[in-house]
Amino acid sequence: MSPAELTPAAVPTSPSGAPVSANLPAPARLETGDLVLAGVILLIAGALALALLGPSGSTSPTGRPPAVTLAAPTPAARAALGGARPIVAAPSRAAQRADPRRFARNGRAHIPARWMGGFYPLYDLAGRTFGVNWMLIASIHRQETAFSTDPTTYHGLNYAHCCGGPMQFNVTNGPVSTWSRVADSYRYAIRPAVYPHVSASHPSLYDDFDSIMAAARLLATDGAKVALDAGAWAAAYDYYGHDATGVAYADQVLARAITWTQRGFCINCGVDDRMVAAVHAAYGARYQAR
């Protein structure tokens, strides 16, 4: 696969990319007895659903992945990005050695479809606010915490005792930590009424909206835009850190995002090794040589 083949195609309306047939069979006619039986079945199903979901019946809504919008940052976000210094993470040696196993584990984790529904509006809002391809944001979310399903996502810090939350921001580097530099990013958009994990106060490292907005701002600060190109690769490289693990991280993150763009968003599809190799040849190899 050549660098020219990395150009994203249009995103299919269906997450699977499959066309919806208009030639559906007409529904069978239901008699009165059938309707009564169907009503009883629905009541039983409703009771079971309420028992499974709890008294509030709250769960992440099952939604559809948004389209990729060709948008520049909003005026307020553009002002915040203007003149900002690049933000480059600095993982510890221990993290560099252990993270490849963590990323592989997160890549294999099975994610329920209904869990993802609550994240689509967050990706879309963060991407449109800061002018970043939402699939790049989602790919980092998958890489870091398997879409917030890692057991430590919403409390404490990771095994390296440096980073936490859905997007794994570093709170210990600094004197001004990575998280501190982008923590107020939630102020640049209106908070959705419902999403998977809402914290009591803001900004919160563990709030999905706060964290995803901050990730989009960091990526935009480091040069990512809507195109999944060299700028997106470099932003993902900065997101992790400038080392050999960071090169592999950026290769995988960008390869996953490009594959989604070309084939449709797929929650539980693994990273295409051929696409990773193509991205590495186009972008990662020159950094690896350094």
Short mmCIF file of C-alpha atoms in Angstrom, two decimals:
data_model
loop_
_atom_site.label_atom_id
_atom_site.label_comp_id
_atom_site.label_asym_id
_atom_site.label_seq_id
_atom_site.Cartn_x
_atom_site.Cartn_y
_atom_site.Cartn_z
CA MET A 1 0.00 0.00 0.00
CA SER A 2 1.46 3.34 -1.05
CA PRO A 3 1.07 6.71 0.71
CA ALA A 4 -1.34 7.72 -2.06
CA GLU A 5 -3.70 4.97 -0.95
CA LEU A 6 -3.98 6.51 2.50
CA THR A 7 -6.42 9.18 1.29
CA PRO A 8 -9.66 8.73 3.29
CA ALA A 9 -12.78 7.74 1.38
CA ALA A 10 -16.30 8.88 2.19
CA VAL A 11 -17.64 7.41 5.41
CA PRO A 12 -20.53 4.97 4.82
CA THR A 13 -23.78 5.87 6.50
CA SER A 14 -23.96 2.44 8.11
CA PRO A 15 -21.23 1.53 10.65
CA SER A 16 -20.81 -1.77 8.80
CA GLY A 17 -20.74 -0.12 5.41
CA ALA A 18 -23.52 -2.41 4.16
CA PRO A 19 -26.25 -0.85 1.97
CA VAL A 20 -29.80 -0.99 3.27
CA SER A 21 -32.13 -2.82 0.89
CA ALA A 22 -35.38 -1.08 -0.05
CA ASN A 23 -36.97 -4.39 -1.12
CA LEU A 24 -38.13 -5.50 2.30
CA PRO A 25 -41.03 -8.00 2.56
CA ALA A 26 -44.40 -6.66 3.69
CA PRO A 27 -45.20 -7.47 7.33
CA ALA A 28 -47.58 -10.34 7.95
CA ARG A 29 -51.13 -9.45 9.02
CA LEU A 30 -51.66 -9.85 12.76
CA GLU A 31 -54.94 -11.12 14.19
CA THR A 32 -56.35 -9.88 17.54
CA GLY A 33 -55.00 -12.87 19.44
CA ASP A 34 -51.56 -12.27 18.02
CA LEU A 35 -51.68 -8.65 19.11
CA VAL A 36 -52.57 -9.62 22.69
CA LEU A 37 -49.74 -12.15 22.78
CA ALA A 38 -47.32 -9.59 21.35
CA GLY A 39 -48.38 -7.09 24.01
CA VAL A 40 -47.72 -9.60 26.79
CA ILE A 41 -44.29 -10.38 25.34
CA LEU A 42 -43.44 -6.67 25.18
CA LEU A 43 -44.48 -6.16 28.80
CA ILE A 44 -42.29 -9.06 29.92
CA ALA A 45 -39.37 -7.77 27.84
CA GLY A 46 -39.81 -4.29 29.31
CA ALA A 47 -39.78 -5.66 32.85
CA LEU A 48 -36.61 -7.63 32.15
CA ALA A 49 -34.92 -4.56 30.66
CA LEU A 50 -35.84 -2.47 33.70
CA ALA A 51 -34.43 -5.12 36.01
CA LEU A 52 -31.19 -5.24 34.04
CA LEU A 53 -30.73 -1.49 33.78
CA GLY A 54 -31.70 -0.65 37.35
CA PRO A 55 -34.34 1.74 38.70
CA SER A 56 -33.21 4.71 36.66
CA GLY A 57 -33.08 2.71 33.42
CA SER A 58 -29.96 4.68 32.50
CA THR A 59 -27.58 3.40 29.89
CA SER A 60 -25.54 4.82 27.05
CA PRO A 61 -27.84 5.41 24.06
CA THR A 62 -27.19 3.32 20.98
CA GLY A 63 -26.31 5.86 18.32
CA ARG A 64 -24.76 5.97 14.88
CA PRO A 65 -21.23 7.17 14.16
CA PRO A 66 -21.25 10.76 12.87
CA ALA A 67 -19.94 11.82 9.51
CA VAL A 68 -16.53 13.45 9.25
CA THR A 69 -17.20 17.17 8.94
CA LEU A 70 -14.80 19.44 7.06
CA ALA A 71 -14.77 22.16 9.68
CA ALA A 72 -12.21 24.61 11.01
CA PRO A 73 -11.98 25.25 14.75
CA THR A 74 -14.67 27.49 16.17
CA PRO A 75 -13.57 31.14 16.64
CA ALA A 76 -13.13 30.72 20.40
CA ALA A 77 -11.19 27.48 19.97
CA ARG A 78 -9.04 29.03 17.24
CA ALA A 79 -8.11 31.86 19.61
CA ALA A 80 -7.14 29.32 22.28
CA LEU A 81 -4.98 27.40 19.80
CA GLY A 82 -3.27 30.46 18.37
CA GLY A 83 0.31 30.74 19.55
CA ALA A 84 0.05 27.67 21.79
CA ARG A 85 3.27 25.76 22.22
CA PRO A 86 3.27 22.11 21.11
CA ILE A 87 2.40 19.67 23.87
CA VAL A 88 4.67 16.62 23.93
CA ALA A 89 4.20 13.86 26.47
CA ALA A 90 7.21 12.33 28.23
CA PRO A 91 6.46 8.74 29.26
CA SER A 92 8.75 7.03 31.72
CA ARG A 93 11.08 4.21 30.72
CA ALA A 94 8.86 1.77 32.57
CA ALA A 95 5.83 2.97 30.61
CA GLN A 96 7.69 2.70 27.30
CA ARG A 97 8.48 -0.94 28.05
CA ALA A 98 5.01 -1.91 29.33
CA ASP A 99 2.72 0.18 27.12
CA PRO A 100 2.90 -1.99 23.97
CA ARG A 101 1.27 -4.83 25.95
CA ARG A 102 -1.35 -2.42 27.30
CA PHE A 103 -2.18 -1.14 23.82
CA ALA A 104 -2.44 -4.67 22.47
CA ARG A 105 -4.78 -5.64 25.31
CA ASN A 106 -6.96 -2.56 24.74
CA GLY A 107 -7.08 -3.35 21.03
CA ARG A 108 -8.42 -6.86 21.72
CA ALA A 109 -11.04 -5.82 24.30
CA HIS A 110 -14.62 -6.47 23.18
CA ILE A 111 -16.84 -3.38 23.40
CA PRO A 112 -20.66 -3.60 23.56
CA ALA A 113 -22.36 -1.57 20.82
CA ARG A 114 -24.74 0.16 23.23
CA TRP A 115 -21.79 1.39 25.31
CA MET A 116 -20.40 3.28 22.32
CA GLY A 117 -23.60 5.20 21.60
CA GLY A 118 -22.88 7.75 24.31
CA PHE A 119 -19.46 8.61 22.88
CA TYR A 120 -20.44 9.49 19.31
CA PRO A 121 -21.85 12.93 20.27
CA LEU A 122 -18.70 13.64 22.31
CA TYR A 123 -16.37 12.75 19.43
CA ASP A 124 -18.44 14.80 17.00
CA LEU A 125 -18.62 17.85 19.27
CA ALA A 126 -14.91 17.76 20.17
CA GLY A 127 -13.89 17.24 16.54
CA ARG A 128 -16.05 20.09 15.25
CA THR A 129 -15.00 22.45 18.05
CA PHE A 130 -11.27 22.05 17.47
CA GLY A 131 -11.28 21.10 13.77
CA VAL A 132 -9.93 17.58 14.27
CA ASN A 133 -11.07 14.35 12.59
CA TRP A 134 -13.25 12.62 15.19
CA MET A 135 -11.93 9.21 14.14
CA LEU A 136 -8.43 10.23 15.24
CA ILE A 137 -9.84 11.13 18.67
CA ALA A 138 -11.76 7.84 18.82
CA SER A 139 -8.69 5.86 17.80
CA ILE A 140 -6.69 7.32 20.67
CA HIS A 141 -9.60 6.57 23.01
CA ARG A 142 -9.50 2.93 21.84
CA GLN A 143 -5.72 2.78 22.20
CA GLU A 144 -5.60 4.28 25.69
CA THR A 145 -8.56 2.78 27.58
CA ALA A 146 -10.53 0.63 25.13
CA PHE A 147 -13.24 3.32 24.93
CA SER A 148 -13.25 3.94 28.70
CA THR A 149 -13.78 0.26 29.57
CA ASP A 150 -10.40 -0.25 31.25
CA PRO A 151 -11.07 -0.94 34.96
CA THR A 152 -8.98 2.04 36.10
CA THR A 153 -10.51 4.58 33.69
CA TYR A 154 -12.59 6.45 36.23
CA HIS A 155 -10.44 6.41 39.34
CA GLY A 156 -6.81 6.69 40.43
CA LEU A 157 -3.83 6.64 38.09
CA ASN A 158 -2.46 3.98 35.78
CA TYR A 159 0.18 1.39 36.63
CA ALA A 160 2.91 3.98 35.96
CA HIS A 161 1.29 6.34 38.50
CA CYS A 162 1.36 9.24 36.06
CA CYS A 163 -1.78 9.25 33.92
CA GLY A 164 -5.48 8.72 34.29
CA GLY A 165 -8.94 9.13 32.87
CA PRO A 166 -10.52 8.05 29.57
CA MET A 167 -7.76 9.62 27.44
CA GLN A 168 -4.91 8.93 29.91
CA PHE A 169 -3.60 12.43 30.48
CA ASN A 170 -0.37 12.89 32.40
CA VAL A 171 -0.98 14.76 35.66
CA THR A 172 2.52 14.38 37.13
CA ASN A 173 4.78 15.90 34.45
CA GLY A 174 5.41 19.60 34.45
CA PRO A 175 5.70 21.91 36.57
CA VAL A 176 2.56 22.47 34.43
CA SER A 177 1.25 19.01 33.63
CA THR A 178 -0.17 18.01 30.26
CA TRP A 179 -3.63 17.77 31.79
CA SER A 180 -3.36 21.23 33.38
CA ARG A 181 -2.54 22.79 30.02
CA VAL A 182 -5.77 21.58 28.39
CA ALA A 183 -8.10 20.91 31.33
CA ASP A 184 -10.36 23.91 30.58
CA SER A 185 -11.14 22.68 27.04
CA TYR A 186 -14.67 21.73 28.07
CA ARG A 187 -15.52 25.46 28.18
CA TYR A 188 -15.41 25.72 24.37
CA ALA A 189 -18.60 23.72 23.75
CA ILE A 190 -21.96 23.09 25.40
CA ARG A 191 -21.89 19.99 27.58
CA PRO A 192 -24.29 17.25 26.40
CA ALA A 193 -27.08 16.41 28.82
CA VAL A 194 -26.25 12.68 28.87
CA TYR A 195 -23.05 10.71 28.26
CA PRO A 196 -21.40 7.64 29.83
CA HIS A 197 -19.56 9.12 32.84
CA VAL A 198 -20.40 12.55 34.24
CA SER A 199 -18.29 13.87 37.12
CA ALA A 200 -19.69 16.00 39.93
CA SER A 201 -17.34 18.93 39.28
CA HIS A 202 -15.34 20.23 36.34
CA PRO A 203 -12.79 20.06 34.93
CA SER A 204 -12.42 16.41 35.81
CA LEU A 205 -9.77 14.03 34.53
CA TYR A 206 -12.38 11.27 34.78
CA ASP A 207 -15.26 12.99 32.98
CA ASP A 208 -15.63 11.65 29.43
CA PHE A 209 -16.65 15.01 27.96
CA ASP A 210 -13.88 16.96 29.73
CA SER A 211 -11.25 14.40 28.77
CA ILE A 212 -12.29 13.98 25.12
CA MET A 213 -12.52 17.74 24.62
CA ALA A 214 -9.04 18.10 26.11
CA ALA A 215 -7.68 15.40 23.79
CA ALA A 216 -9.11 17.14 20.73
CA ARG A 217 -7.53 20.42 21.81
CA LEU A 218 -4.16 18.77 22.41
CA LEU A 219 -4.24 17.13 18.97
CA ALA A 220 -5.21 20.43 17.32
CA THR A 221 -2.44 22.26 19.19
CA ASP A 222 0.03 19.74 17.80
CA GLY A 223 -1.12 20.15 14.20
CA ALA A 224 -3.95 17.66 13.63
CA LYS A 225 -6.80 18.74 11.38
CA VAL A 226 -9.56 16.88 9.56
CA ALA A 227 -7.16 15.19 7.12
CA LEU A 228 -5.59 11.95 8.32
CA ASP A 229 -2.13 12.85 7.08
CA ALA A 230 1.37 13.65 8.33
CA GLY A 231 -0.04 16.30 10.66
CA ALA A 232 -2.35 13.76 12.28
CA TRP A 233 0.53 11.29 12.63
CA ALA A 234 2.78 13.90 14.26
CA ALA A 235 0.01 14.92 16.66
CA ALA A 236 -0.48 11.28 17.73
CA TYR A 237 3.29 10.98 18.15
CA ASP A 238 3.30 14.03 20.40
CA TYR A 239 0.30 12.66 22.30
CA TYR A 240 2.33 9.65 23.46
CA GLY A 241 5.92 10.92 23.42
CA HIS A 242 9.01 10.99 21.26
CA ASP A 243 10.48 7.51 21.49
CA ALA A 244 10.29 4.17 19.69
CA THR A 245 7.05 3.24 21.45
CA GLY A 246 5.63 6.59 20.39
CA VAL A 247 6.38 5.81 16.74
CA ALA A 248 4.50 2.50 16.96
CA TYR A 249 1.69 4.25 18.85
CA ALA A 250 1.23 6.89 16.14
CA ASP A 251 1.43 4.25 13.39
CA GLN A 252 -1.36 2.22 15.00
CA VAL A 253 -3.58 5.17 15.93
CA LEU A 254 -3.47 6.68 12.45
CA ALA A 255 -3.82 3.29 10.71
CA ARG A 256 -6.94 2.51 12.73
CA ALA A 257 -8.49 5.91 11.98
CA ILE A 258 -7.77 5.65 8.24
CA THR A 259 -9.21 2.13 8.11
CA TRP A 260 -12.40 3.33 9.80
CA THR A 261 -12.67 6.18 7.33
CA GLN A 262 -12.29 3.89 4.34
CA ARG A 263 -14.33 0.90 5.51
CA GLY A 264 -16.74 2.32 8.08
CA PHE A 265 -16.40 2.69 11.83
CA CYS A 266 -15.97 -0.73 13.41
CA ILE A 267 -15.93 -0.95 17.19
CA ASN A 268 -14.32 -4.37 17.55
CA CYS A 269 -12.19 -4.67 14.42
CA GLY A 270 -8.47 -5.03 15.02
CA VAL A 271 -5.84 -2.80 13.48
CA ASP A 272 -5.03 -3.75 9.88
CA ASP A 273 -1.35 -4.74 9.85
CA ARG A 274 -1.00 -3.76 6.18
CA MET A 275 -2.32 -0.30 6.92
CA VAL A 276 0.04 0.02 9.89
CA ALA A 277 2.95 -0.89 7.62
CA ALA A 278 1.82 1.64 5.02
CA VAL A 279 1.49 4.41 7.61
CA HIS A 280 4.91 3.54 9.03
CA ALA A 281 6.50 3.66 5.59
CA ALA A 282 4.85 7.01 4.83
CA TYR A 283 5.42 8.75 8.16
CA GLY A 284 6.87 6.66 10.99
CA ALA A 285 10.01 5.36 9.32
CA ARG A 286 11.73 8.75 9.19
CA TYR A 287 11.20 9.24 12.91
CA GLN A 288 12.24 5.69 13.68
CA ALA A 289 15.53 6.32 11.89
CA ARG A 290 16.30 9.14 14.31
#
